[in-house]
PDB file of C-alpha atoms in Angstrom:
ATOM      1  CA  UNK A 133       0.000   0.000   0.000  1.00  0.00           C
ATOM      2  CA  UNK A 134       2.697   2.809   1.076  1.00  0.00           C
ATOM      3  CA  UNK A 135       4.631   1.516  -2.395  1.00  0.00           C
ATOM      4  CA  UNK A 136       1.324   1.993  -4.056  1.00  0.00           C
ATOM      5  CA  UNK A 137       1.224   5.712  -2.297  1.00  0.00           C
ATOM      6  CA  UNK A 138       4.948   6.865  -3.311  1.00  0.00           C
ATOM      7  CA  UNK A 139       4.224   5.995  -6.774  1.00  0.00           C
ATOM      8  CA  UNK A 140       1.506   7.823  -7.324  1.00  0.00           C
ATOM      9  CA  UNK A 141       2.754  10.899  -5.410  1.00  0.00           C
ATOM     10  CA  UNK A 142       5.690  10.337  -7.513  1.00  0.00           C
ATOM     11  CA  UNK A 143       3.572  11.150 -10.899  1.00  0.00           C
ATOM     12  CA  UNK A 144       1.772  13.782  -9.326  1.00  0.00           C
ATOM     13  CA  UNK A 145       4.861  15.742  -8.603  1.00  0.00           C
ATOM     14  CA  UNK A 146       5.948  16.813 -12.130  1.00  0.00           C
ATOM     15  CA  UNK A 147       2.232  18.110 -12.438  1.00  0.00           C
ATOM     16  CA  UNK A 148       2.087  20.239  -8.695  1.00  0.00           C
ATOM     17  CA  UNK A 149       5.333  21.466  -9.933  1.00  0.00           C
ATOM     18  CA  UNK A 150       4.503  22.555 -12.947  1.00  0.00           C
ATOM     19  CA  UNK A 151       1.284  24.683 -11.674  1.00  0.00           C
ATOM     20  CA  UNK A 152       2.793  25.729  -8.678  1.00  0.00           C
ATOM     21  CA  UNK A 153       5.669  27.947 -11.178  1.00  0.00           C
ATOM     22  CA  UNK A 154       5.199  31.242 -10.518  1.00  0.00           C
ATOM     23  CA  UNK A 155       3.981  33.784 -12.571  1.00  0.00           C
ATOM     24  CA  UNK A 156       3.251  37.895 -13.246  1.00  0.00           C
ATOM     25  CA  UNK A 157       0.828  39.899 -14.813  1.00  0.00           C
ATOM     26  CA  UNK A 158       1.594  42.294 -17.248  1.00  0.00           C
ATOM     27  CA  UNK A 159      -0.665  44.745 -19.280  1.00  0.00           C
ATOM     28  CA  UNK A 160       0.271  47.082 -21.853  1.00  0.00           C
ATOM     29  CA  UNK A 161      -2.398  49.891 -22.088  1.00  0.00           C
ATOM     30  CA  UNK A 162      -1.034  51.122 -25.392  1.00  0.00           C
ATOM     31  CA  UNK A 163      -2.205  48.282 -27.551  1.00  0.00           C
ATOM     32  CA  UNK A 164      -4.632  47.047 -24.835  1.00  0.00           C
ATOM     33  CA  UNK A 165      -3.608  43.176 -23.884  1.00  0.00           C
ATOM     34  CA  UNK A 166      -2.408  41.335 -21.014  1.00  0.00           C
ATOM     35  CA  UNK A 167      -0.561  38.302 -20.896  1.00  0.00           C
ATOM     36  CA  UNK A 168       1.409  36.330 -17.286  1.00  0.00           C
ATOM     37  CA  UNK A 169       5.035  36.133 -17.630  1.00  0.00           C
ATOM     38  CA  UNK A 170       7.449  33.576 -16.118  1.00  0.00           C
ATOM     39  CA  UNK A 171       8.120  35.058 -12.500  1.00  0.00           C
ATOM     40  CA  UNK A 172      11.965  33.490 -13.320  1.00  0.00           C
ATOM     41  CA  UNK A 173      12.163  35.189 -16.479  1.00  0.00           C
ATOM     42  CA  UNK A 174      14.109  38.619 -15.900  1.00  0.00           C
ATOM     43  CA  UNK A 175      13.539  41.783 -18.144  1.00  0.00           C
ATOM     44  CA  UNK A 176      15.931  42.392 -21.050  1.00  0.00           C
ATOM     45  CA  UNK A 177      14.696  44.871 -23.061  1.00  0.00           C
ATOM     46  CA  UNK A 178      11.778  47.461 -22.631  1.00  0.00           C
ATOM     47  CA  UNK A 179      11.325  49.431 -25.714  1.00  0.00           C
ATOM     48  CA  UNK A 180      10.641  53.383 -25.214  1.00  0.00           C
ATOM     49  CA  UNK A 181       8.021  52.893 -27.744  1.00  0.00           C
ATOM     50  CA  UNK A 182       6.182  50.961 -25.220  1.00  0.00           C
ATOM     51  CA  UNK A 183       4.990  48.110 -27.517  1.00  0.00           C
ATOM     52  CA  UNK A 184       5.830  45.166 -25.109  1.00  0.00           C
ATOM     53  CA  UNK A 185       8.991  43.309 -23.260  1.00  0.00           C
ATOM     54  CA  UNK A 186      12.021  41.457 -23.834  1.00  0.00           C
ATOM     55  CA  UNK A 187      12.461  38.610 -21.341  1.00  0.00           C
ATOM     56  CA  UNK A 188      15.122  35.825 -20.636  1.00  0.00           C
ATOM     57  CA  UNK A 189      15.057  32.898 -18.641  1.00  0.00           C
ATOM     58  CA  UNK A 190      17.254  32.805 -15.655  1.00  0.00           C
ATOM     59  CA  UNK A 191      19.791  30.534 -17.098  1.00  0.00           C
ATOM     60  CA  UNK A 192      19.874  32.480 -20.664  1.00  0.00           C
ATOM     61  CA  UNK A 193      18.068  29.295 -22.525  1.00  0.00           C
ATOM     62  CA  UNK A 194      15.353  30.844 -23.403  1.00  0.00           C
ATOM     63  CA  UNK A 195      14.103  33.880 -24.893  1.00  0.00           C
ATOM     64  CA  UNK A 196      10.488  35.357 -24.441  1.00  0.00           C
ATOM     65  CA  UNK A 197       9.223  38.545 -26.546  1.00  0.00           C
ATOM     66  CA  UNK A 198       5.771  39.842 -26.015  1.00  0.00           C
ATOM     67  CA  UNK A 199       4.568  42.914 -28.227  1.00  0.00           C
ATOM     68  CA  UNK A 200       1.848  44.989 -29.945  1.00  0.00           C
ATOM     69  CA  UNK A 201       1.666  46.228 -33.224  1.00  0.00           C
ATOM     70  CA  UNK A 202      -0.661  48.020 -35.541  1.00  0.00           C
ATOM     71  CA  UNK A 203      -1.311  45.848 -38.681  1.00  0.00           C
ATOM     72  CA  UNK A 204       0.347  47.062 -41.679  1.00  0.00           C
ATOM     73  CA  UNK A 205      -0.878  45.023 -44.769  1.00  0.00           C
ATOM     74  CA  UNK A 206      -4.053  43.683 -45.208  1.00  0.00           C
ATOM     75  CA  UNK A 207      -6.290  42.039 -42.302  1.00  0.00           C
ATOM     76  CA  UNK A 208      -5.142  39.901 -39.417  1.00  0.00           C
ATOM     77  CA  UNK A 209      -4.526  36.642 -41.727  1.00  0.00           C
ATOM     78  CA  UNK A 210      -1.885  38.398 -44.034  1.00  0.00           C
ATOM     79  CA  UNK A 211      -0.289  40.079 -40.769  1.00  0.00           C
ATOM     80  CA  UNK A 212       0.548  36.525 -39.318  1.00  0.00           C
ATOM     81  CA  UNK A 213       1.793  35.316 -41.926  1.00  0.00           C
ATOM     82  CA  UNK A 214       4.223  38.021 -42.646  1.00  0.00           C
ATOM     83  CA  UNK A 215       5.665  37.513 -39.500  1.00  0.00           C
ATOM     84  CA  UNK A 216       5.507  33.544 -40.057  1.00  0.00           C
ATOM     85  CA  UNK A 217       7.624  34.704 -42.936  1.00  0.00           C
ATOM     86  CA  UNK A 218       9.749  36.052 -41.910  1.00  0.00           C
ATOM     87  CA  UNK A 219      11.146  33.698 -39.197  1.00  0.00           C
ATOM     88  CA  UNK A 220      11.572  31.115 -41.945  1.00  0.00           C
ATOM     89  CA  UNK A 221      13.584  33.619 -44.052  1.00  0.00           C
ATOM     90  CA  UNK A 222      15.683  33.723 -40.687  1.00  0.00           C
ATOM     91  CA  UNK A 223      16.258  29.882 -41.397  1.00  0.00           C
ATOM     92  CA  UNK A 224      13.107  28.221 -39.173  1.00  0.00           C
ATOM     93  CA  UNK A 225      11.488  25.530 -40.614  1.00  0.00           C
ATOM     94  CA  UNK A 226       7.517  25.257 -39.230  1.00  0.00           C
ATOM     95  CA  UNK A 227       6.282  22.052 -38.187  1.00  0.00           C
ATOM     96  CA  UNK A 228       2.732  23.261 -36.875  1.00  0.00           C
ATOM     97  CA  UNK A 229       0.704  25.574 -37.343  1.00  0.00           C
ATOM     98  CA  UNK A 230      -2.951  26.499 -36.176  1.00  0.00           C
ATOM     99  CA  UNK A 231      -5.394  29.102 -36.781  1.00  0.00           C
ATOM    100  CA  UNK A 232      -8.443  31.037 -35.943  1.00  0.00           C
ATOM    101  CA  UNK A 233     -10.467  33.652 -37.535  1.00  0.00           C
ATOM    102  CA  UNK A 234      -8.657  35.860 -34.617  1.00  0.00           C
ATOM    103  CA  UNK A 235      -5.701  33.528 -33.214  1.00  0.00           C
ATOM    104  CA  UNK A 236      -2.389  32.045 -34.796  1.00  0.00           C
ATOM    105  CA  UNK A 237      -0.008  29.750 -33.281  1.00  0.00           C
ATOM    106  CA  UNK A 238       2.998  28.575 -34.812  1.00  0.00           C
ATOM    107  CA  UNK A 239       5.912  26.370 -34.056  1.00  0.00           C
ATOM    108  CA  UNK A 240       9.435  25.436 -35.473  1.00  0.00           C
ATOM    109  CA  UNK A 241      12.848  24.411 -35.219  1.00  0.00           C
ATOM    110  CA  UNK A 242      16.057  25.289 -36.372  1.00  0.00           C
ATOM    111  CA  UNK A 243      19.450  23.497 -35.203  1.00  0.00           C
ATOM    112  CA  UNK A 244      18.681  22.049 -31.561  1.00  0.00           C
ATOM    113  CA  UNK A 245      16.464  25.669 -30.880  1.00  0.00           C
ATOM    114  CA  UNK A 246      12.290  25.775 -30.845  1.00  0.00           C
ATOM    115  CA  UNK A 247      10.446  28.585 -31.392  1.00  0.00           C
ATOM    116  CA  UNK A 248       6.656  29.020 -30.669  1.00  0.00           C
ATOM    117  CA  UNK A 249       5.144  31.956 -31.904  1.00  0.00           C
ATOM    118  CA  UNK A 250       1.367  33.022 -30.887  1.00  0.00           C
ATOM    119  CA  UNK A 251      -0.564  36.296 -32.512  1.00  0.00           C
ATOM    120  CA  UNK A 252      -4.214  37.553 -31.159  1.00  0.00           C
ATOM    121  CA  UNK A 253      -6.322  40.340 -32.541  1.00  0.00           C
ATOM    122  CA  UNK A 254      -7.017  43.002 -30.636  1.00  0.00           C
ATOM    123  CA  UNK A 255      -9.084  46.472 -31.385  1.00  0.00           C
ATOM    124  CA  UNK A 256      -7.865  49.169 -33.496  1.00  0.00           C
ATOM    125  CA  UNK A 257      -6.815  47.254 -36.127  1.00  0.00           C
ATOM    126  CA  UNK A 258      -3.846  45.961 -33.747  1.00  0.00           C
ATOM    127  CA  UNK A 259      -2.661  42.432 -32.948  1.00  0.00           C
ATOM    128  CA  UNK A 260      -0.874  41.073 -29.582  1.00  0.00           C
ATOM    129  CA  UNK A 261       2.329  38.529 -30.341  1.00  0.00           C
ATOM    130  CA  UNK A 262       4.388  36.917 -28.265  1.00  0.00           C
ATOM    131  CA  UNK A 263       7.696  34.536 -29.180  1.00  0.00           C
ATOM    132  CA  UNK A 264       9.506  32.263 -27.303  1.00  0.00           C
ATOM    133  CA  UNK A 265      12.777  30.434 -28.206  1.00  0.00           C
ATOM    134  CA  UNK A 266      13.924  27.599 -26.095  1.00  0.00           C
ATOM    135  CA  UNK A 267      16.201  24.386 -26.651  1.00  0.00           C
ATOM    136  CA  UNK A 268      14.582  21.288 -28.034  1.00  0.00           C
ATOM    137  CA  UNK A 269      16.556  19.551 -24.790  1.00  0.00           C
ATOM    138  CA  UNK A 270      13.961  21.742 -22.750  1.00  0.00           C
ATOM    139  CA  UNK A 271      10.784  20.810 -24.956  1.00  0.00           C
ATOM    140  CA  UNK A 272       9.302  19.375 -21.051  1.00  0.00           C
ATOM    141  CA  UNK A 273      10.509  22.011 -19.156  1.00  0.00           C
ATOM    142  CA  UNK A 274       8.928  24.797 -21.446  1.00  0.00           C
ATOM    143  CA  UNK A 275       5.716  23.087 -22.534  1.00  0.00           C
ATOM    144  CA  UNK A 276       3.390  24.156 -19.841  1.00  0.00           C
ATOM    145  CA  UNK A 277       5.226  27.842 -19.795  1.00  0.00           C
ATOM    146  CA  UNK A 278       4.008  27.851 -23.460  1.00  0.00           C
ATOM    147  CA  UNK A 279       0.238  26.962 -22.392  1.00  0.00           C
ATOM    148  CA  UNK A 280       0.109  29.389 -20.061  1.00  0.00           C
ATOM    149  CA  UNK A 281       2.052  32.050 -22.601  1.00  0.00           C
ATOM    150  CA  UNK A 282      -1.341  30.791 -24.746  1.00  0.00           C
ATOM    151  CA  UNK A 283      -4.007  30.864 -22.162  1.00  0.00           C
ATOM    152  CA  UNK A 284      -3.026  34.119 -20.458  1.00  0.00           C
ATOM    153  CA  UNK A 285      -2.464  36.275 -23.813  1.00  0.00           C
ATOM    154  CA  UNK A 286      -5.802  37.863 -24.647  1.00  0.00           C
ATOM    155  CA  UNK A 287      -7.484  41.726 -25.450  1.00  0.00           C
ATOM    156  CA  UNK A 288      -7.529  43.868 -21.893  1.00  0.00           C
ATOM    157  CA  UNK A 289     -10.470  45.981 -23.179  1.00  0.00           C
ATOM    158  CA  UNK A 290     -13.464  44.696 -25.627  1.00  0.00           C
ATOM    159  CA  UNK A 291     -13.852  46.478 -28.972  1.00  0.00           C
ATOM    160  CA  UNK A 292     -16.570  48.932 -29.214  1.00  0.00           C
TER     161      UNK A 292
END
C-alpha cells in the first residue's frame, strides 16, 4: 500500500510542480492586452516605444518577446503570416501551425532551438504577439510555460 502511495505521489509531482511555477501579470495599455510572464524570467529589453517586453530565462536558454503592433498590410490573416515569414527567411522551418479567424499559433525548429510563436487580434486594427525560443533539450521544461504564454495572452479591453 505505502509503495502503491509513493508511486503515485511520484507522478503527481511533475504536475504540482509545474502549476505551482510562478507567474506575473503584465498589461500594456497602449495596444490594450495582457498576458502572465514567467516570474523566473528577468527583463531584457523594454522598448521606449512601449509596444511590449524582452524577457530571458534565468539561465539564458530561453528567450520570451511579447509585443503589440498596428497591422500594416491587409487584415489579421496576411499580418501573421508576414511575420511567419519572416522567421523562416531567418532559417526556421515550421512544423505546426494552427489558426483562428482571430488567433495564430505557430511552431518550429532550427538546429537544436524551438520557437513558438502566438498572434491575437485586438481592437484598433492591432494584434498582440508573443515569441519564445527555447532548446529542443527543454521541450518538457517549457511546454506548460508555453500553455500558459497561450491561455493568459488575450485583449484587456473589448472592442466597441
Amino acid at each position: 500500500m505505502l509503495r502503491a502511495i509513493v508511486i503515485l505521489f511520484a507522478y503527481a509531482l511533475p504536475s504540482t510542480a509545474v502549476d505551482a511555477a510562478e507567474f506575473r501579470s503584465y498589461e500594456n495599455g497602449r495596444f490594450g492586452y495582457m498576458i502572465d510572464l514567467p516570474s523566473d524570467f528577468k527583463t531584457v529589453l523594454t522598448p521606449d516605444n512601449g509596444d511590449g517586453v524582452g524577457l530571458e530565462s534565468r539561465d539564458g536558454s530561453a528567450k520570451l518577446s511579447v509585443w503589440g503592433n498596428y497591422l500594416t498590410e491587409g487584415g489579421f490573416r496576411q499580418e501573421s503570416d508576414q511575420r511567419k515569414e519572416f522567421e523562416t527567411n531567418d532559417g526556421w522551418k515550421f512544423t505546426y501551425e494552427k489558426r483562428g479567424a482571430s488567433w495564430a499559433s505557430a511552431s518550429g525548429v532550427k538546429g537544436d532551438r524551438i520557437i513558438y510563436m502566438r498572434q491575437i487580434a485586438l481592437c484598433d486594427d492591432a494584434m498582440g504577439n508573443f515569441t519564445i525560443e527555447y532548446p529542443t533539450a527543454e521541450q518538457k521544461r517549457f511546454g506548460p510555460i508555453i500553455d500558459r504564454l497561450v491561455k493568459s495572452l488575450k485583449a484587456s479591453k473589448h472592442c466597441e
